[in-house]
Coordinates of C-alpha atoms and ligand atoms in Angstrom, one line a residue:
M48 CA -18.9 110.0 9.6
K49 CA -16.6 107.1 9.8
I50 CA -16.8 105.4 6.1
L51 CA -15.9 101.6 5.5
V52 CA -14.9 100.6 1.9
I53 CA -14.8 97.0 1.4
G54 CA -12.6 95.6 -1.4
S55 CA -8.9 96.0 -2.9
G56 CA -9.1 97.1 -6.3
G57 CA -8.2 100.2 -8.4
R58 CA -12.2 100.7 -8.2
E59 CA -11.9 100.9 -4.1
H60 CA -8.6 103.3 -4.2
A61 CA -11.0 105.7 -6.5
L62 CA -13.6 105.4 -4.2
V63 CA -11.7 105.9 -0.9
W64 CA -9.6 108.8 -2.9
K65 CA -13.5 110.4 -3.7
I66 CA -14.8 110.1 -0.2
A67 CA -11.8 111.3 1.1
Q68 CA -12.8 114.6 -0.3
S69 CA -16.3 114.8 1.4
K70 CA -16.3 117.4 4.0
K71 CA -18.6 115.5 6.2
V72 CA -15.9 112.6 6.6
E73 CA -13.6 112.3 9.6
K74 CA -12.1 108.8 8.9
I75 CA -12.0 105.8 6.0
Y76 CA -11.5 102.5 6.6
C77 CA -10.8 100.1 4.0
A78 CA -11.0 96.2 4.0
P79 CA -8.6 94.9 2.8
G80 CA -7.4 97.7 0.8
N81 CA -3.8 97.7 -0.9
A82 CA -0.7 100.0 -0.6
G83 CA -2.4 102.8 -2.1
I84 CA -5.3 103.1 -0.2
A85 CA -3.2 102.8 2.9
Q86 CA -1.7 106.2 2.1
I87 CA -5.5 107.8 2.6
A88 CA -7.5 105.4 4.7
E89 CA -6.8 102.7 7.7
C90 CA -6.4 99.2 5.7
I91 CA -8.2 96.6 8.1
S92 CA -7.2 93.1 7.2
I93 CA -10.6 91.7 6.7
K94 CA -11.8 90.0 3.6
A95 CA -14.5 91.4 1.6
E96 CA -16.5 87.7 1.8
D97 CA -16.0 87.6 5.3
L98 CA -19.3 89.2 6.1
A99 CA -19.3 88.5 10.0
G100 CA -16.0 89.6 10.6
L101 CA -17.1 93.1 8.3
L102 CA -20.2 93.3 10.4
S103 CA -18.6 93.0 14.0
F104 CA -15.5 95.6 12.9
A105 CA -18.8 97.8 11.8
Q106 CA -20.3 97.4 15.3
Q107 CA -17.3 97.8 17.1
E108 CA -16.3 101.0 15.1
K109 CA -19.5 102.5 15.1
I110 CA -19.0 103.0 11.2
D111 CA -21.4 105.4 9.8
L112 CA -21.4 104.4 6.3
T113 CA -20.2 101.1 4.8
V114 CA -19.5 101.3 0.8
V115 CA -19.8 97.8 -1.0
G116 CA -17.0 97.6 -4.1
P117 CA -17.2 94.0 -5.1
E118 CA -20.3 91.8 -6.3
V119 CA -19.5 88.5 -3.6
P120 CA -20.5 90.0 -0.6
L121 CA -23.7 91.8 -2.4
T122 CA -25.0 88.5 -3.9
L123 CA -24.3 87.0 -0.3
G124 CA -26.1 89.4 1.7
I125 CA -24.1 91.9 3.2
V126 CA -26.6 94.8 2.6
D127 CA -29.3 92.7 4.2
L128 CA -27.2 91.7 7.1
F129 CA -25.9 95.0 7.9
N130 CA -29.7 96.4 7.6
E131 CA -31.0 93.7 10.0
H132 CA -28.2 95.4 12.6
G133 CA -29.2 98.7 11.9
L134 CA -25.9 100.0 10.1
K135 CA -26.1 102.2 7.0
I136 CA -24.6 100.4 3.9
F137 CA -24.6 101.6 -0.1
G138 CA -25.7 98.5 -2.5
P139 CA -28.4 96.5 -3.6
S140 CA -30.1 93.9 -1.4
R141 CA -29.0 90.2 -1.9
L142 CA -32.4 89.7 -4.1
A143 CA -31.5 92.6 -6.2
A144 CA -27.9 92.0 -6.9
E145 CA -29.1 88.6 -8.5
I146 CA -29.1 90.6 -11.3
E147 CA -25.7 90.2 -12.0
G148 CA -25.5 86.9 -9.4
S149 CA -27.3 85.1 -12.4
K150 CA -27.2 85.5 -15.8
A151 CA -30.2 83.6 -16.5
F152 CA -31.9 85.3 -13.7
A153 CA -31.0 88.8 -15.7
K154 CA -31.7 87.4 -19.1
D155 CA -35.6 86.1 -17.8
L156 CA -36.1 89.5 -16.3
M157 CA -35.3 91.4 -19.6
Y158 CA -37.3 89.0 -21.7
K159 CA -40.3 89.4 -19.2
Y160 CA -40.3 93.6 -19.3
Q161 CA -38.9 93.5 -23.1
I162 CA -35.5 95.1 -22.2
P163 CA -33.4 94.8 -25.5
T164 CA -30.7 92.3 -24.9
A165 CA -29.5 89.2 -27.7
A166 CA -31.9 86.1 -28.0
Y167 CA -30.7 83.3 -25.4
G168 CA -31.8 80.1 -23.9
V169 CA -31.0 78.8 -20.1
F170 CA -30.0 75.4 -19.7
T171 CA -29.1 72.6 -17.3
E172 CA -28.3 69.7 -19.3
S173 CA -25.6 69.4 -22.4
V174 CA -27.9 67.6 -24.8
S175 CA -30.9 70.5 -24.9
A176 CA -28.2 72.9 -24.9
K177 CA -26.3 71.3 -28.1
E178 CA -29.7 71.5 -29.6
F179 CA -30.4 74.8 -29.5
L180 CA -27.0 75.6 -31.1
D181 CA -28.9 74.7 -34.4
D182 CA -31.6 77.7 -33.6
I183 CA -29.3 80.4 -32.1
G184 CA -27.0 80.0 -35.0
L185 CA -23.2 81.1 -35.3
P186 CA -20.9 82.3 -33.9
C187 CA -22.7 82.0 -30.6
V188 CA -21.8 83.4 -26.8
V189 CA -21.8 80.3 -24.2
K190 CA -22.0 81.5 -20.4
A191 CA -21.9 80.2 -17.1
D192 CA -24.8 81.0 -15.0
G193 CA -23.4 82.7 -12.1
L194 CA -20.2 84.5 -11.0
A195 CA -17.0 83.7 -12.4
A196 CA -14.9 86.7 -12.0
G197 CA -15.4 87.8 -15.9
K198 CA -14.0 84.3 -17.0
G199 CA -17.2 82.6 -17.7
V200 CA -18.2 83.9 -21.0
L201 CA -17.1 81.9 -23.9
I202 CA -17.2 83.5 -27.6
C203 CA -17.8 80.4 -30.2
E204 CA -17.0 80.8 -33.5
N205 CA -17.8 77.1 -34.5
R206 CA -20.4 74.2 -33.3
S207 CA -17.4 72.2 -31.9
E208 CA -16.3 75.1 -30.1
A209 CA -19.8 75.9 -28.6
E210 CA -20.0 72.1 -27.5
K211 CA -16.5 72.0 -25.6
A212 CA -18.0 75.3 -23.8
I213 CA -21.4 73.9 -22.9
E214 CA -19.4 70.5 -21.6
E215 CA -17.2 72.3 -19.3
I216 CA -20.0 74.7 -17.7
L217 CA -22.6 71.9 -17.6
C218 CA -20.7 68.5 -17.4
D219 CA -16.9 69.3 -16.2
N220 CA -17.9 71.8 -13.6
K221 CA -15.1 74.0 -14.7
F222 CA -16.4 77.1 -13.2
G223 CA -18.0 75.0 -10.3
T224 CA -21.6 76.0 -8.9
A225 CA -21.8 78.9 -11.5
G226 CA -22.0 76.5 -13.9
N227 CA -25.2 74.8 -12.7
R228 CA -26.8 76.3 -15.5
C229 CA -25.5 77.9 -18.8
V230 CA -26.9 80.8 -20.9
I231 CA -26.6 80.4 -24.8
E232 CA -26.9 84.0 -26.4
E233 CA -26.7 85.1 -30.1
F234 CA -23.4 86.8 -30.9
L235 CA -24.4 90.7 -31.0
N236 CA -21.5 92.8 -33.0
G237 CA -21.1 96.7 -32.2
Q238 CA -19.3 98.7 -29.8
E239 CA -19.1 98.3 -26.3
V240 CA -20.3 101.0 -23.7
S241 CA -20.6 100.9 -20.1
M242 CA -22.9 103.0 -18.5
L243 CA -23.7 103.0 -14.8
A244 CA -26.6 105.0 -13.1
F245 CA -27.3 105.6 -9.1
T246 CA -30.7 104.5 -8.3
D247 CA -32.7 104.8 -5.2
G248 CA -35.1 102.4 -6.5
E249 CA -37.0 104.8 -8.1
T250 CA -35.3 107.9 -9.4
I251 CA -32.2 107.2 -11.7
V252 CA -29.5 109.4 -12.2
P253 CA -27.1 108.4 -14.8
M254 CA -23.1 108.8 -14.6
V255 CA -21.3 109.6 -17.6
S256 CA -20.6 106.9 -20.4
A257 CA -17.3 104.8 -20.4
Q258 CA -15.6 102.2 -22.5
D259 CA -13.5 99.7 -21.1
H260 CA -10.5 97.5 -22.9
K261 CA -10.9 93.8 -22.0
R262 CA -8.5 92.2 -24.2
I263 CA -5.0 92.0 -23.1
F264 CA -3.1 93.1 -26.5
D265 CA -3.6 96.3 -28.3
N266 CA -6.2 96.4 -31.3
D267 CA -8.2 94.2 -28.8
Q268 CA -6.4 90.8 -29.1
G269 CA -5.6 88.2 -27.0
L270 CA -7.5 87.0 -23.9
N271 CA -10.1 88.7 -22.0
T272 CA -8.7 90.3 -18.8
G273 CA -10.5 92.4 -15.9
G274 CA -10.2 95.3 -18.0
M275 CA -6.8 96.9 -19.1
G276 CA -8.2 100.6 -19.5
A277 CA -10.8 103.0 -20.1
Y278 CA -12.1 106.4 -21.1
S279 CA -14.9 108.7 -20.7
P280 CA -17.1 109.8 -21.9
A281 CA -17.4 107.6 -24.9
P282 CA -18.1 109.5 -28.1
I283 CA -20.1 107.0 -30.1
Y284 CA -22.6 107.1 -27.2
T285 CA -24.5 109.9 -28.6
A286 CA -27.3 111.7 -26.9
N287 CA -30.0 110.1 -28.7
I288 CA -28.7 106.5 -27.8
H289 CA -28.3 108.0 -24.3
Q290 CA -32.3 108.8 -24.3
Q291 CA -32.9 105.4 -25.9
V292 CA -30.8 103.8 -22.9
I293 CA -32.5 105.8 -20.1
R294 CA -36.0 104.5 -21.6
E295 CA -35.8 101.1 -22.6
V296 CA -32.7 100.0 -20.4
F297 CA -32.9 101.6 -17.0
E298 CA -36.3 102.8 -16.3
K299 CA -37.6 99.6 -17.5
T300 CA -35.0 97.7 -15.4
V301 CA -35.4 99.5 -11.9
S302 CA -39.1 99.2 -12.3
A303 CA -39.0 95.8 -13.4
M304 CA -37.0 95.2 -10.1
K305 CA -39.4 96.7 -8.0
A306 CA -42.1 94.7 -9.5
E307 CA -40.3 91.4 -8.7
G308 CA -40.3 92.8 -5.2
R309 CA -36.2 93.3 -5.7
V310 CA -36.0 97.2 -5.3
F311 CA -32.5 98.1 -6.6
K312 CA -30.9 100.5 -4.9
G313 CA -27.2 101.4 -5.2
V314 CA -25.3 101.6 -8.9
L315 CA -26.8 99.7 -11.5
Y316 CA -24.1 99.1 -14.5
A317 CA -25.5 98.3 -17.8
G318 CA -23.0 96.6 -20.1
L319 CA -24.3 97.7 -23.6
M320 CA -23.5 96.7 -27.1
L321 CA -24.6 99.1 -29.7
T322 CA -25.7 97.3 -32.5
D323 CA -27.3 98.2 -35.9
K324 CA -30.8 97.7 -34.3
G325 CA -30.1 99.6 -31.2
P326 CA -28.6 99.4 -28.0
K327 CA -28.6 96.0 -26.2
V328 CA -27.8 94.7 -23.0
L329 CA -24.7 92.5 -23.1
E330 CA -24.8 92.1 -19.0
F331 CA -25.8 93.9 -15.7
N332 CA -23.6 94.4 -12.7
A333 CA -24.7 95.4 -9.0
R334 CA -22.1 97.7 -8.3
F335 CA -19.4 100.3 -9.9
G336 CA -17.0 99.1 -12.5
D337 CA -13.5 98.4 -12.3
P338 CA -11.5 100.3 -14.3
E339 CA -14.9 102.2 -15.7
T340 CA -14.9 104.1 -11.6
Q341 CA -11.2 105.2 -12.3
V342 CA -12.4 107.6 -15.3
V343 CA -16.0 108.3 -14.0
L344 CA -15.4 109.6 -10.5
P345 CA -12.5 111.8 -11.3
R346 CA -15.2 113.3 -13.4
L347 CA -17.8 113.6 -10.7
C348 CA -17.8 117.2 -9.0
S349 CA -20.3 116.4 -6.4
D350 CA -19.9 115.0 -2.9
L351 CA -20.1 111.4 -3.4
V352 CA -21.5 110.4 0.6
D353 CA -24.4 112.9 -0.2
I354 CA -25.4 111.0 -3.4
M355 CA -24.8 107.4 -1.4
E356 CA -26.9 108.8 1.3
A357 CA -29.7 109.8 -1.0
V358 CA -29.7 106.7 -2.4
I359 CA -30.2 104.6 0.7
E360 CA -32.7 107.4 2.2
G361 CA -34.7 107.1 -1.2
N362 CA -34.5 111.0 -2.1
L363 CA -32.0 110.9 -5.3
N364 CA -32.3 113.8 -7.3
E365 CA -30.5 115.0 -10.4
E366 CA -29.2 118.3 -8.6
L367 CA -27.0 116.0 -6.1
V368 CA -24.8 114.6 -9.2
K369 CA -22.9 117.1 -11.1
W370 CA -20.2 116.1 -14.0
R371 CA -16.8 117.9 -15.3
D372 CA -17.0 118.4 -19.1
E373 CA -13.4 117.3 -19.0
A374 CA -12.5 113.8 -20.6
A375 CA -10.9 111.1 -18.6
V376 CA -8.5 108.2 -19.6
C377 CA -6.9 105.0 -17.5
V378 CA -4.1 102.9 -18.2
V379 CA -3.7 99.8 -16.3
L380 CA -0.4 98.4 -15.6
A381 CA -0.3 94.8 -15.3
S382 CA 1.9 92.1 -14.2
G383 CA 4.1 89.7 -16.2
G384 CA 1.8 86.5 -17.1
Y385 CA -1.3 88.1 -16.6
P386 CA -4.2 87.2 -17.4
E387 CA -3.3 83.5 -16.9
T388 CA -1.1 83.8 -14.0
A389 CA 0.5 86.8 -12.4
E390 CA 4.4 87.5 -10.8
K391 CA 4.1 89.2 -7.7
G392 CA 6.4 91.0 -5.4
K393 CA 8.2 93.1 -7.5
V394 CA 9.5 96.7 -6.9
I395 CA 7.5 99.4 -8.0
Q396 CA 9.2 102.6 -9.1
G397 CA 8.2 106.3 -10.2
L398 CA 4.5 106.2 -8.4
E399 CA 5.3 109.4 -6.6
I400 CA 6.6 111.2 -9.9
A401 CA 3.6 109.8 -11.8
A402 CA 1.3 111.1 -9.1
Q403 CA 2.5 114.5 -9.7
N404 CA 0.8 115.1 -13.3
A405 CA -1.9 112.0 -12.8
L406 CA -4.2 109.8 -10.2
V407 CA -2.2 106.6 -9.6
F408 CA -5.1 103.9 -8.1
H409 CA -3.3 101.0 -6.6
A410 CA -4.9 97.8 -7.2
G411 CA -2.7 94.7 -6.6
T412 CA 0.2 96.2 -4.4
K413 CA 1.4 95.8 -0.9
M414 CA 3.9 97.8 1.2
D415 CA 7.4 95.4 2.1
K416 CA 9.8 97.5 4.4
G417 CA 9.4 100.6 2.8
N418 CA 9.0 99.1 -0.6
I419 CA 5.5 99.1 -2.7
L420 CA 5.5 95.7 -4.4
T421 CA 3.3 94.2 -7.3
D422 CA 0.7 91.9 -5.2
G423 CA -1.8 90.5 -8.4
G424 CA -2.2 91.0 -12.1
R425 CA -3.5 94.5 -12.1
V426 CA -1.4 96.3 -10.2
V427 CA -1.9 100.0 -11.0
G428 CA -4.5 102.5 -12.8
I429 CA -2.9 106.0 -14.2
S430 CA -5.6 107.8 -14.4
A431 CA -5.5 111.6 -16.4
L432 CA -8.2 114.6 -17.0
G433 CA -7.6 116.6 -20.0
N434 CA -9.6 119.0 -22.1
D435 CA -10.5 116.4 -24.5
I436 CA -9.7 112.3 -24.8
K437 CA -6.7 113.4 -27.0
S438 CA -5.0 115.3 -24.1
A439 CA -6.0 113.1 -21.5
I440 CA -4.3 110.1 -23.4
D441 CA -1.0 112.3 -23.9
K442 CA -1.2 113.0 -20.0
A443 CA -2.1 109.3 -18.8
Y444 CA 0.8 108.4 -20.8
Q445 CA 3.4 110.4 -20.1
A446 CA 2.8 109.5 -16.3
V447 CA 3.0 105.7 -17.3
D448 CA 6.0 106.2 -18.8
K449 CA 7.5 107.3 -15.1
V450 CA 6.4 104.2 -13.5
Y451 CA 8.3 100.6 -14.1
F452 CA 8.4 97.2 -12.4
E453 CA 10.2 93.9 -13.8
N454 CA 8.2 92.8 -16.8
M455 CA 5.2 95.6 -16.3
H456 CA 3.0 95.8 -19.3
F457 CA 0.6 97.7 -20.6
R458 CA -2.0 98.4 -23.5
K459 CA -0.3 101.4 -25.9
D460 CA -3.9 102.0 -27.2
I461 CA -6.2 103.2 -24.6
G462 CA -8.4 105.9 -26.1
Q463 CA -7.6 105.7 -29.7
K464 CA -11.0 104.2 -30.8
A465 CA -12.6 107.5 -29.0
L466 CA -10.0 109.2 -31.7
T467 CA -11.4 107.4 -34.3
A468 CA -15.2 107.6 -33.5
Q469 CA -14.5 111.7 -33.1
E470 CA -12.9 111.4 -36.5
L471 CA -15.9 109.7 -38.2
E472 CA -18.3 111.9 -36.5
G473 CA -16.5 114.9 -37.3
Ligands
LIG656 P1 -20.4 89.5 -19.7 O1 -19.8 89.4 -18.6 O2 -21.8 88.8 -20.0 O3 -20.5 91.1 -20.1 O4 -19.4 88.9 -21.1 C1 -18.2 89.7 -21.3 C2 -18.0 90.0 -22.3 O5 -18.1 89.3 -23.5 C3 -18.6 91.4 -22.8 O6 -17.8 92.3 -22.3 C4 -18.7 91.4 -24.6 O7 -17.2 91.8 -25.2 C5 -18.7 89.7 -24.9 N1 -20.2 89.4 -25.2 C6 -21.1 88.9 -24.0 N2 -22.1 88.4 -24.7 C7 -22.2 88.9 -25.9 C8 -22.6 88.8 -26.8 N3 -24.2 88.2 -26.9 N4 -22.5 89.2 -28.1 C9 -21.3 89.3 -28.3 N5 -20.4 89.7 -27.3 C10 -20.8 89.2 -26.0
LIG657 N1 -15.0 96.5 -16.3 C1 -15.7 95.5 -15.9 C2 -16.7 95.3 -15.0 O1 -16.2 96.0 -13.8 O2 -17.0 94.3 -14.4

């Protein structure tokens, strides 16, 4: 089979790495890819948002299966477009991807079908939005409705912060059309877990749990980022909670989407808050998470292409999806200035040595005259498997120690929360 993977981050490198292990695959292309992906696939310089360009490439090369990494092409309807032209593609349709593309849509769906989530209101004008602050209480969370690359969520401690957030979204158009509506939510306390599942629109097969580290600095301090590291499994996510999440979140959501005429096929990702009143949904994504994919896929024993074909054909079953017991940890190495800006063009050293004992997934990198250079905020993710989280942490950081570029920075505490949770349990 010839496969086309769309995207250019650590998630896509992990996807290409896993797909390359499939016996069915003879050739992988990636658009646009990065320097690490280029070592195992042929990179094509077509942007992930260029639907027409991707379609004509897939037609020309007779691609057998296209796999979509990021959310933007999904919400633009790439799956519908490819299907109209008789091309096989893994991911949800435009209507189904709205579960990520519009937070108002996702919240209204959860309300209608009684899927556990924070109390909320949706507003198009600031006066009524501000009045709602009296009802929802403080702190609260103000979100732009549409896609904002993770930056459209503002946690507000007091009223003036909340009013400012509302004005930025609804009046100043800080997030463009993504801010035509804003969602205001009750603030939830607890630990976050990412649960991803494969679904063919009927059958749901969950992946293993993971936890992201969204803040830039240790101990969850500083600004939000795309994700500074992850581990899997999340020990606080017990078997009991899992049963609840499957029943109350995944089964209800997949059947709700079907009832709404938006059958969801692909990867459904639930960002969960484990509150003292049970697990609640913070958000849905319509795709693999990043960096979660960099710890989840190394734990997958099965052939990913078999699973993706079963999802598309509507015959997904549990037998197709087997996991390793080992734990996995991923540490993201970021550029100077990230997340506000990102230095680029720094020579990266030590990647080959690091790759001897760990998985090195490139994100913002490019090749230049024989050197691998930094080319974005998140540069590489270093993942390691271990018998438990502790040994996976040690292995990942030993490999991190081998890598250097100017002003490189990374969190030193990836996975520590899992160790604390284990101690509390044990
Ligand atoms: P979202 O993109 O909606 O998942 O929001 C991004 C991040 O903001 C989440 O991962 C949480 O850390 C935080 N967040 C979002 N909604 C809430 C909420 N209702 N209560 C507390 N934290 C939240
Ligand atoms: N790790 C968060 C995301 O993929 O959206």
